[in-house]
């Protein structure tokens, strides 16, 4: 029987060797080196955090919040460095989602067999 933790550690190394991972690392470095893009990115993170806090506290998102979010969305879309970063994130996320589906497939099959029995 294979040691699952050895497999996980190998998977981590394999992810780091993927071009999609290396491309994301390069995109992050480009962001760090572009003051304008870095500022917009930090503004975006702050807005996300404020929205999450409001949601946790049961507070409504105001029209002003929505206006700020729309303006920030335009800044994000108009910045080539951030657009490239978001594209690289999306590509690596696809790989991670595929891995997650493969890892959880045996568990999902167990519960699917339970549901199939209940339907019979």
XYZ file of N, CA, C and O in Angstrom:
480
model
N 0.856 -1.176 0.000
C 0.000 0.000 0.000
C 0.904 1.242 0.000
O 1.856 1.332 0.756
N 0.575 2.178 -0.835
C 1.346 3.413 -0.930
C 1.086 4.302 0.281
O -0.022 4.324 0.819
N 2.114 5.006 0.712
C 1.949 5.996 1.782
C 1.323 7.238 1.156
O 1.933 7.907 0.325
N 0.109 7.545 1.562
C -0.637 8.642 0.947
C 0.071 9.988 1.124
O -0.007 10.864 0.274
N 0.814 10.139 2.236
C 1.505 11.401 2.480
C 2.691 11.579 1.531
O 3.015 12.701 1.136
N 3.316 10.473 1.140
C 4.367 10.561 0.114
C 3.756 11.026 -1.204
O 4.337 11.838 -1.931
N 2.581 10.498 -1.510
C 1.877 10.885 -2.733
C 1.511 12.366 -2.698
O 1.685 13.082 -3.687
N 1.025 12.835 -1.548
C 0.655 14.245 -1.407
C 1.879 15.134 -1.585
O 1.827 16.158 -2.277
N 2.984 14.750 -0.961
C 4.213 15.545 -1.085
C 4.714 15.573 -2.528
O 5.191 16.604 -3.003
N 4.577 14.444 -3.217
C 4.968 14.419 -4.623
C 4.045 15.302 -5.452
O 4.486 16.011 -6.355
N 2.753 15.282 -5.126
C 1.796 16.130 -5.826
C 2.164 17.605 -5.651
O 2.115 18.386 -6.600
N 2.544 17.985 -4.435
C 2.972 19.369 -4.205
C 4.164 19.724 -5.095
O 4.179 20.782 -5.735
N 5.148 18.837 -5.160
C 6.323 19.097 -6.017
C 5.903 19.196 -7.479
O 6.390 20.047 -8.221
N 4.987 18.318 -7.885
C 4.524 18.329 -9.271
C 3.780 19.622 -9.606
O 3.939 20.163 -10.709
N 2.989 20.113 -8.668
C 2.287 21.382 -8.894
C 3.296 22.503 -9.085
O 3.181 23.332 -9.991
N 4.309 22.527 -8.225
C 5.337 23.571 -8.335
C 6.096 23.506 -9.661
O 6.632 24.509 -10.112
N 6.137 22.336 -10.272
C 6.822 22.170 -11.557
C 5.943 22.535 -12.757
O 6.432 22.637 -13.874
N 4.647 22.706 -12.527
C 3.718 23.034 -13.609
C 3.976 24.437 -14.152
O 4.248 25.368 -13.394
N 3.842 24.586 -15.446
C 3.974 25.921 -16.055
C 2.925 26.876 -15.506
O 3.212 28.061 -15.309
N 1.718 26.364 -15.233
C 0.668 27.244 -14.716
C 1.058 27.827 -13.361
O 0.764 28.985 -13.077
N 1.744 27.041 -12.540
C 2.221 27.538 -11.243
C 3.330 28.560 -11.449
O 3.310 29.640 -10.847
N 4.276 28.235 -12.279
C 5.401 29.145 -12.547
C 4.910 30.447 -13.164
O 5.431 31.528 -12.849
N 3.910 30.360 -14.021
C 3.335 31.567 -14.621
C 2.663 32.443 -13.568
O 2.755 33.670 -13.619
N 1.998 31.826 -12.602
C 1.374 32.597 -11.523
C 2.438 33.269 -10.656
O 2.287 34.431 -10.286
N 3.507 32.562 -10.356
C 4.607 33.154 -9.584
C 5.143 34.379 -10.316
O 5.362 35.439 -9.712
N 5.333 34.267 -11.617
C 5.834 35.398 -12.408
C 4.837 36.555 -12.415
O 5.230 37.730 -12.339
N 3.553 36.240 -12.498
C 2.517 37.283 -12.491
C 2.479 38.003 -11.143
O 2.279 39.226 -11.091
N 2.689 37.273 -10.059
C 2.737 37.884 -8.721
C 3.942 38.818 -8.632
O 3.836 39.931 -8.096
N 5.061 38.394 -9.155
C 6.263 39.246 -9.141
C 6.028 40.518 -9.957
O 6.440 41.603 -9.554
N 5.365 40.375 -11.099
C 5.054 41.545 -11.929
C 4.146 42.504 -11.164
O 4.325 43.725 -11.228
N 3.190 41.972 -10.428
C 2.297 42.801 -9.623
C 3.081 43.554 -8.560
O 2.896 44.756 -8.362
N 3.966 42.848 -7.870
C 4.773 43.475 -6.819
C 5.622 44.623 -7.360
O 5.888 45.585 -6.646
N 6.043 44.492 -8.604
C 6.942 45.479 -9.206
C 6.226 46.628 -9.904
O 6.876 47.524 -10.433
N 4.910 46.605 -9.917
C 4.128 47.662 -10.558
C 3.332 48.378 -9.480
O 2.339 47.855 -8.974
N 3.765 49.574 -9.104
C 3.142 50.294 -7.986
C 1.651 50.534 -8.204
O 0.850 50.377 -7.282
N 1.278 50.935 -9.411
C -0.133 51.207 -9.683
C -0.970 49.940 -9.529
O -1.996 49.935 -8.844
N -0.529 48.878 -10.165
C -1.257 47.616 -10.099
C -1.312 47.091 -8.666
O -2.353 46.615 -8.206
N -0.211 47.209 -7.953
C -0.157 46.744 -6.574
C -1.137 47.530 -5.695
O -1.819 46.958 -4.851
N -1.227 48.827 -5.925
C -2.175 49.655 -5.187
C -3.613 49.266 -5.459
O -4.428 49.163 -4.528
N -3.945 49.043 -6.728
C -5.301 48.628 -7.096
C -5.620 47.269 -6.478
O -6.704 47.048 -5.948
N -4.657 46.371 -6.523
C -4.845 45.033 -5.961
C -5.115 45.117 -4.456
O -6.021 44.457 -3.944
N -4.352 45.928 -3.752
C -4.567 46.083 -2.310
C -5.905 46.743 -2.004
O -6.567 46.398 -1.021
N -6.307 47.674 -2.841
C -7.620 48.304 -2.692
C -8.721 47.247 -2.853
O -9.696 47.215 -2.096
N -8.540 46.364 -3.828
C -9.488 45.277 -4.069
C -9.574 44.342 -2.858
O -10.660 43.977 -2.413
N -8.430 43.956 -2.317
C -8.418 43.071 -1.149
C -9.100 43.726 0.050
O -9.839 43.068 0.779
N -8.867 45.015 0.243
C -9.500 45.728 1.355
C -11.017 45.757 1.180
O -11.775 45.573 2.144
N -11.468 45.983 -0.052
C -12.911 46.001 -0.316
C -13.520 44.623 -0.079
O -14.590 44.510 0.519
N -12.833 43.585 -0.530
C -13.310 42.223 -0.298
C -13.451 41.954 1.193
O -14.460 41.402 1.643
N -12.446 42.348 1.957
C -12.473 42.134 3.399
C -13.632 42.881 4.036
O -14.340 42.333 4.891
N -13.854 44.120 3.608
C -14.952 44.893 4.198
C -16.303 44.261 3.859
O -17.197 44.220 4.709
N -16.453 43.736 2.648
C -17.702 43.064 2.272
C -17.898 41.789 3.104
O -19.010 41.490 3.542
N -16.834 41.038 3.312
C -16.932 39.814 4.109
C -17.316 40.135 5.554
O -18.143 39.445 6.140
N -16.714 41.175 6.102
C -17.046 41.572 7.471
C -18.501 42.011 7.581
O -19.195 41.647 8.539
N -18.956 42.780 6.604
C -20.356 43.204 6.619
C -21.281 41.996 6.540
O -22.298 41.942 7.235
N -20.941 41.034 5.702
C -21.772 39.837 5.567
C -21.801 39.053 6.882
O -22.861 38.593 7.306
N -20.656 38.933 7.526
C -20.592 38.207 8.795
C -21.396 38.899 9.885
O -21.946 38.256 10.768
N -21.453 40.213 9.829
C -22.158 40.984 10.846
C -23.613 41.225 10.472
O -24.348 41.903 11.192
N -24.019 40.705 9.307
C -25.401 40.856 8.882
C -25.732 42.249 8.379
O -26.903 42.621 8.324
N -24.727 43.015 7.994
C -24.945 44.369 7.491
C -25.193 44.333 5.988
O -24.668 43.485 5.270
N -25.991 45.280 5.540
C -26.307 45.401 4.119
C -25.156 46.089 3.375
O -24.461 46.937 3.930
N -25.012 45.730 2.110
C -24.084 46.420 1.213
C -24.817 47.656 0.708
O -25.922 47.552 0.165
N -24.222 48.817 0.906
C -24.878 50.074 0.539
C -24.676 50.380 -0.944
O -23.841 49.769 -1.612
N -25.447 51.348 -1.427
C -25.266 51.807 -2.810
C -23.868 52.358 -3.002
O -23.267 52.174 -4.061
N -23.361 53.039 -1.987
C -21.996 53.573 -2.053
C -20.971 52.448 -2.174
O -20.015 52.538 -2.941
N -21.190 51.364 -1.427
C -20.317 50.196 -1.517
C -20.338 49.632 -2.936
O -19.296 49.295 -3.498
N -21.534 49.511 -3.485
C -21.674 48.973 -4.841
C -21.001 49.877 -5.859
O -20.343 49.397 -6.789
N -21.154 51.190 -5.689
C -20.517 52.148 -6.591
C -18.996 51.996 -6.520
O -18.322 51.937 -7.554
N -18.462 51.896 -5.303
C -17.022 51.721 -5.132
C -16.546 50.413 -5.753
O -15.486 50.361 -6.384
N -17.332 49.360 -5.588
C -16.973 48.062 -6.158
C -16.960 48.115 -7.686
O -16.065 47.564 -8.324
N -17.944 48.791 -8.270
C -17.993 48.910 -9.728
C -16.818 49.712 -10.262
O -16.225 49.357 -11.290
N -16.481 50.803 -9.575
C -15.333 51.617 -9.991
C -14.040 50.812 -9.885
O -13.191 50.870 -10.770
N -13.926 50.058 -8.814
C -12.736 49.248 -8.629
C -12.664 48.139 -9.677
O -11.590 47.825 -10.185
N -13.812 47.567 -10.020
C -13.850 46.533 -11.053
C -13.340 47.076 -12.385
O -12.608 46.399 -13.099
N -13.693 48.305 -12.697
C -13.198 48.939 -13.925
C -11.691 49.120 -13.874
O -10.999 48.892 -14.871
N -11.169 49.523 -12.716
C -9.719 49.673 -12.562
C -9.022 48.322 -12.742
O -7.988 48.236 -13.395
N -9.597 47.296 -12.120
C -9.005 45.958 -12.231
C -8.967 45.491 -13.682
O -7.943 45.011 -14.161
N -10.093 45.635 -14.367
C -10.190 45.180 -15.755
C -9.289 45.982 -16.679
O -8.789 45.452 -17.677
N -9.055 47.232 -16.329
C -8.240 48.094 -17.188
C -6.756 48.002 -16.952
O -5.965 48.626 -17.663
N -6.338 47.207 -15.984
C -4.917 47.092 -15.670
C -4.392 45.771 -16.223
O -4.818 44.698 -15.788
N -3.451 45.839 -17.151
C -2.943 44.642 -17.830
C -2.238 43.689 -16.868
O -2.364 42.464 -17.006
N -1.516 44.221 -15.902
C -0.792 43.370 -14.955
C -1.788 42.558 -14.117
O -1.619 41.355 -13.924
N -2.847 43.210 -13.649
C -3.852 42.517 -12.841
C -4.659 41.546 -13.697
O -4.952 40.426 -13.269
N -4.990 41.940 -14.904
C -5.724 41.038 -15.799
C -4.920 39.771 -16.067
O -5.470 38.660 -16.052
N -3.615 39.943 -16.267
C -2.752 38.788 -16.496
C -2.704 37.908 -15.253
O -2.811 36.674 -15.346
N -2.581 38.531 -14.086
C -2.568 37.781 -12.837
C -3.860 36.983 -12.670
O -3.826 35.785 -12.333
N -4.983 37.605 -12.902
C -6.269 36.924 -12.754
C -6.395 35.756 -13.730
O -6.944 34.703 -13.384
N -5.882 35.919 -14.932
C -5.907 34.832 -15.905
C -5.033 33.674 -15.438
O -5.434 32.511 -15.517
N -3.851 33.991 -14.922
C -2.949 32.942 -14.426
C -3.563 32.227 -13.224
O -3.433 31.016 -13.088
N -4.235 32.972 -12.338
C -4.928 32.359 -11.199
C -6.003 31.396 -11.688
O -6.153 30.295 -11.152
N -6.748 31.826 -12.684
C -7.831 30.991 -13.220
C -7.280 29.685 -13.792
O -7.826 28.602 -13.550
N -6.166 29.766 -14.516
C -5.581 28.567 -15.120
C -5.077 27.593 -14.058
O -5.312 26.382 -14.160
N -4.394 28.097 -13.040
C -3.917 27.219 -11.980
C -5.091 26.675 -11.173
O -5.087 25.504 -10.765
N -6.111 27.478 -10.964
C -7.288 27.024 -10.233
C -7.962 25.858 -10.957
O -8.478 24.939 -10.312
N -7.944 25.862 -12.269
C -8.502 24.749 -13.040
C -7.757 23.456 -12.719
O -8.373 22.402 -12.521
N -6.436 23.541 -12.641
C -5.626 22.367 -12.288
C -5.990 21.880 -10.890
O -6.202 20.687 -10.661
N -6.091 22.801 -9.939
C -6.414 22.446 -8.553
C -7.813 21.829 -8.478
O -8.030 20.853 -7.747
N -8.762 22.371 -9.221
C -10.115 21.802 -9.231
C -10.102 20.382 -9.779
O -10.796 19.506 -9.254
N -9.316 20.142 -10.831
C -9.213 18.793 -11.390
C -8.630 17.823 -10.365
O -9.103 16.692 -10.221
N -7.611 18.287 -9.637
C -7.001 17.459 -8.596
C -8.024 17.168 -7.505
O -8.165 16.025 -7.057
N -8.737 18.193 -7.085
C -9.739 18.020 -6.036
C -10.815 17.016 -6.456
O -11.230 16.177 -5.657
N -11.253 17.091 -7.683
C -12.263 16.144 -8.165
C -11.727 14.710 -8.124
O -12.437 13.790 -7.720
N -10.460 14.546 -8.532
C -9.871 13.203 -8.527
C -9.711 12.676 -7.108
O -9.987 11.508 -6.830
N -9.293 13.549 -6.191
C -9.067 13.129 -4.812
C -10.380 12.774 -4.122
O -10.443 11.822 -3.336
N -11.420 13.517 -4.401
C -12.692 13.270 -3.722
C -13.580 12.249 -4.440
O -14.613 11.842 -3.893
N -13.176 11.808 -5.618
C -14.000 10.857 -6.383
C -14.333 9.587 -5.591
O -15.502 9.180 -5.551
N -13.366 8.940 -4.917
C -13.720 7.722 -4.174
C -14.762 7.969 -3.082
O -15.664 7.147 -2.872
N -14.655 9.107 -2.403
C -15.614 9.437 -1.342
C -16.988 9.696 -1.946
O -18.009 9.225 -1.436
N -17.010 10.448 -3.033
C -18.288 10.726 -3.701
C -18.952 9.447 -4.182
O -20.177 9.308 -4.121
N -18.147 8.491 -4.665
C -18.696 7.224 -5.143
C -19.355 6.439 -4.009
O -20.393 5.808 -4.201
N -18.757 6.489 -2.825
C -19.341 5.800 -1.669
C -20.734 6.356 -1.370
O -21.695 5.604 -1.201
N -20.824 7.686 -1.312
C -22.124 8.294 -1.001
C -23.117 8.134 -2.146
O -24.318 8.020 -1.913
N -22.612 8.095 -3.362
C -23.498 7.853 -4.505
C -24.076 6.456 -4.422
O -25.272 6.271 -4.690
N -23.279 5.492 -3.998
C -23.802 4.122 -3.869
C -24.881 4.053 -2.785
O -25.844 3.298 -2.905
N -24.738 4.845 -1.735
C -25.762 4.927 -0.695
C -27.056 5.505 -1.258
O -28.137 4.990 -0.996
N -26.921 6.561 -2.027
C -28.115 7.178 -2.627
C -28.777 6.221 -3.602
O -29.993 6.163 -3.677
N -27.975 5.466 -4.353
C -28.538 4.504 -5.294
C -29.318 3.416 -4.563
O -30.359 2.962 -5.022
N -28.808 2.971 -3.410
C -29.512 1.955 -2.626
C -30.842 2.483 -2.113
O -31.839 1.771 -2.126
N -30.852 3.734 -1.679
C -32.085 4.340 -1.157
C -33.136 4.466 -2.245
O -34.327 4.446 -1.970
N -32.713 4.623 -3.498
C -33.650 4.795 -4.602
C -34.235 3.462 -5.058
O -35.248 3.428 -5.733
N -33.575 2.375 -4.714
C -34.051 1.046 -5.147
C -35.132 0.514 -4.273
O -35.510 0.708 -3.282
